[in-house]
Coordinates of C-alpha atoms in Angstrom, one line a residue:
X194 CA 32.8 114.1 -116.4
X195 CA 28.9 113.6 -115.6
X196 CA 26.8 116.4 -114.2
X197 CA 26.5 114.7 -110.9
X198 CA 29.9 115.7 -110.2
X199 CA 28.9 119.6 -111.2
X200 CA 26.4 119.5 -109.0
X201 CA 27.9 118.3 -106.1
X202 CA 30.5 121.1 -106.8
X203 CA 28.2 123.6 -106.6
X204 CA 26.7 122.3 -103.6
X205 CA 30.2 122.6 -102.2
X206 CA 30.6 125.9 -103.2
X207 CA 27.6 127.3 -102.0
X208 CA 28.4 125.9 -98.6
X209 CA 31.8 127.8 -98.5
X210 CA 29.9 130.6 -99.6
X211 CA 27.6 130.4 -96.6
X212 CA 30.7 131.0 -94.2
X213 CA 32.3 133.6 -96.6
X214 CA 29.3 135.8 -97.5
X215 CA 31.0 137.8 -100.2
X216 CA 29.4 136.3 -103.5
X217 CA 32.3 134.4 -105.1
X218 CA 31.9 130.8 -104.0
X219 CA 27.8 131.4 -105.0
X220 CA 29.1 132.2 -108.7
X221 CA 31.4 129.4 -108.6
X222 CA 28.5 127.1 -107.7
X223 CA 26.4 128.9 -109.6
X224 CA 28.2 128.2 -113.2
X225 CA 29.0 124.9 -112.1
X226 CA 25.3 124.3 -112.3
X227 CA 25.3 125.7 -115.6
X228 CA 27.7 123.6 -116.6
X229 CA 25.7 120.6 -115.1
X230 CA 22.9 121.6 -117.3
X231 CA 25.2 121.8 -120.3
X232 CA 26.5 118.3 -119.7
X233 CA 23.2 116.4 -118.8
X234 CA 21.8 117.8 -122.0
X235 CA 24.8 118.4 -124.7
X236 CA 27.1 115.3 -123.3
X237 CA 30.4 117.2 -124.0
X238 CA 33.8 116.1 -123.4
X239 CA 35.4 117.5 -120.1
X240 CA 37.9 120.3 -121.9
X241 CA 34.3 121.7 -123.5
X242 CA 33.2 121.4 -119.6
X243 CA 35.8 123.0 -118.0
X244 CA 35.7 125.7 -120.9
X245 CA 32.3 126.4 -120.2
X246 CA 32.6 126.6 -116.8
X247 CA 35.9 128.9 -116.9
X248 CA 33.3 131.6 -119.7
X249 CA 30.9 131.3 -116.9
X250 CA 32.8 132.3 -114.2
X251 CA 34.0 135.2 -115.8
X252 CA 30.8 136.4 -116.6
X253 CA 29.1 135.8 -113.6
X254 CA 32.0 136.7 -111.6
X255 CA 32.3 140.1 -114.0
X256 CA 28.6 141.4 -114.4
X257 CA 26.6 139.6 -111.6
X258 CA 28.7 139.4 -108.3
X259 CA 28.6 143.6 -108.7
X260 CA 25.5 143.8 -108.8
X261 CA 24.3 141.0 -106.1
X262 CA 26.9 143.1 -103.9
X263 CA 25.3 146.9 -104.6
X264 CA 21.7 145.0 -104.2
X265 CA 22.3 142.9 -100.9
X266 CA 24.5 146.0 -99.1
X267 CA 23.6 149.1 -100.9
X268 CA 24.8 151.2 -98.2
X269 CA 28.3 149.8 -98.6
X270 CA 30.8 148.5 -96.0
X271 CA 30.3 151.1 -93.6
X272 CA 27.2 149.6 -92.4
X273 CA 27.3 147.6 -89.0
X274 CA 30.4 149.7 -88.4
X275 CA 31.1 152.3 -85.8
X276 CA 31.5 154.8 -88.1
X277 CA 28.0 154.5 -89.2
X278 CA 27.0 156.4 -86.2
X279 CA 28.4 160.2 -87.5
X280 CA 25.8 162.6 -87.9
X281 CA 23.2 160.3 -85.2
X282 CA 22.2 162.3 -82.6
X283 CA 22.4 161.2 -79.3
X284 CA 21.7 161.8 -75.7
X285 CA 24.9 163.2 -72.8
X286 CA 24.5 161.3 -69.7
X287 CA 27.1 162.8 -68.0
X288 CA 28.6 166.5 -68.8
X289 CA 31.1 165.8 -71.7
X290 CA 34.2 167.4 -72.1
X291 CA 37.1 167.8 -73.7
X292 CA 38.5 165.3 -71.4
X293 CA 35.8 162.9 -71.6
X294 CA 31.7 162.1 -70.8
X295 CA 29.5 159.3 -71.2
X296 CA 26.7 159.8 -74.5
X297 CA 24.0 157.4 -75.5
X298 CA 24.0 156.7 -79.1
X299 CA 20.8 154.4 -80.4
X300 CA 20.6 152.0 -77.2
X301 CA 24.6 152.0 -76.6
X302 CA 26.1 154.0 -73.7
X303 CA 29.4 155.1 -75.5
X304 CA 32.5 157.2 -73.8
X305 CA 32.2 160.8 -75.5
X306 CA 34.4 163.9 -75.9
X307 CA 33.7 167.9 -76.8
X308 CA 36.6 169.9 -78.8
X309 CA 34.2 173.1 -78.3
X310 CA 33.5 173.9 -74.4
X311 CA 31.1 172.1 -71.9
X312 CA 28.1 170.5 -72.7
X313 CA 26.0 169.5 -69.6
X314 CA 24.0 166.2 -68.7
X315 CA 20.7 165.6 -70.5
X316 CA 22.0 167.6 -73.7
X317 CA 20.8 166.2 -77.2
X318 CA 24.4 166.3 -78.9
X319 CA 25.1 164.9 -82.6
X320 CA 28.1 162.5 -83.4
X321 CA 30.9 164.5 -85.4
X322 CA 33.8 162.0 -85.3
X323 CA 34.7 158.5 -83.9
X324 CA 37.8 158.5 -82.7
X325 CA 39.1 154.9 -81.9
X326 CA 36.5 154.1 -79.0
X327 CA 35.1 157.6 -78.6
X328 CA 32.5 159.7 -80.0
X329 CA 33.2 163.1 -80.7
X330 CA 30.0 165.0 -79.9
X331 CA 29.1 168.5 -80.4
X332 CA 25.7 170.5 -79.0
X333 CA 22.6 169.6 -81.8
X334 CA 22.2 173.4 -82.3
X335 CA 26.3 173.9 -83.1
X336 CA 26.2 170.3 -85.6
X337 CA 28.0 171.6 -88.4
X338 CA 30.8 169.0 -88.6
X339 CA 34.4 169.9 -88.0
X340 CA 37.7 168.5 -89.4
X341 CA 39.0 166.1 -87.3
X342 CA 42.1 164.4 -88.3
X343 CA 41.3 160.8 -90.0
X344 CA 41.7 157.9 -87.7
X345 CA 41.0 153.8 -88.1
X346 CA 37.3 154.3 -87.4
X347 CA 36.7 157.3 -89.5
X348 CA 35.1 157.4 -92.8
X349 CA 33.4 160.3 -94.7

């Protein structure tokens, strides 16, 4: 097999890898393009390709995905999700309650709940707990967190 038809595999690949965005199609592509640059230069019969593409894999797959992962994200998967607002402070708009209030959290007006007593309007409150579609607040000066039971949205 030529290296044209490794690079237009990895060209392939990194296109899937644009809509997947997880770092396997880019090492598929990626050692297909090492094993282009084997076979333009060491013309090698296409079991030795495929051989050489399977070791690259591996070790792309094993030692560099990892690391491209811990570089691009290093805060993990909880960033961009809701849970990534616990311990933010924010801003009650309305009083909030155990039954319910309205808090502002970064530029988002989210619903809000107390489990301690009353906390009126205007109060700077920090986020405890996000329970489903609800931000468990508590008054800044009272912000040590409390256990909550674990839900969906929750991770600490």
């Amino acid at each position: 097999m030529g290296w044209q038809i490794w690079v237009i595999a990895a060209l392939v690949l990194a296109i899937l890898e644009l809509f997947m965005l997880d770092f396997t199609f880019l090492m598929l592509g990626l050692a297909a393009l090492a094993t282009a640059a084997i076979a333009a230069f060491l013309p090698a019969e296409l079991a030795i390709q495929i051989g050489g593409f399977g070791v690259f894999v591996i070790l792309l797959l094993v030692l560099v995905r990892p690391w491209a992962q811990r570089h691009m994200n290093p805060k993990g998967r909880a960033v961009g999700n809701v849970a990534a607002n616990i311990g933010r402070t924010a801003k009650a708009l309305t009083e909030i309650s155990p039954e319910g209030g309205r808090v502002k959290i970064g530029g988002d007006e989210w619903t809000g709940r107390t489990d301690g007593g009353a906390i009126p309007a205007g109060s700077n409150v920090v986020v405890v707990a996000i329970d489903g579609a609800t931000a468990v607040v508590q008054p800044l000066a009272d912000s040590q967190p409390r256990n909550y039971p674990p839900s969906s949205q929750q991770t600490h």
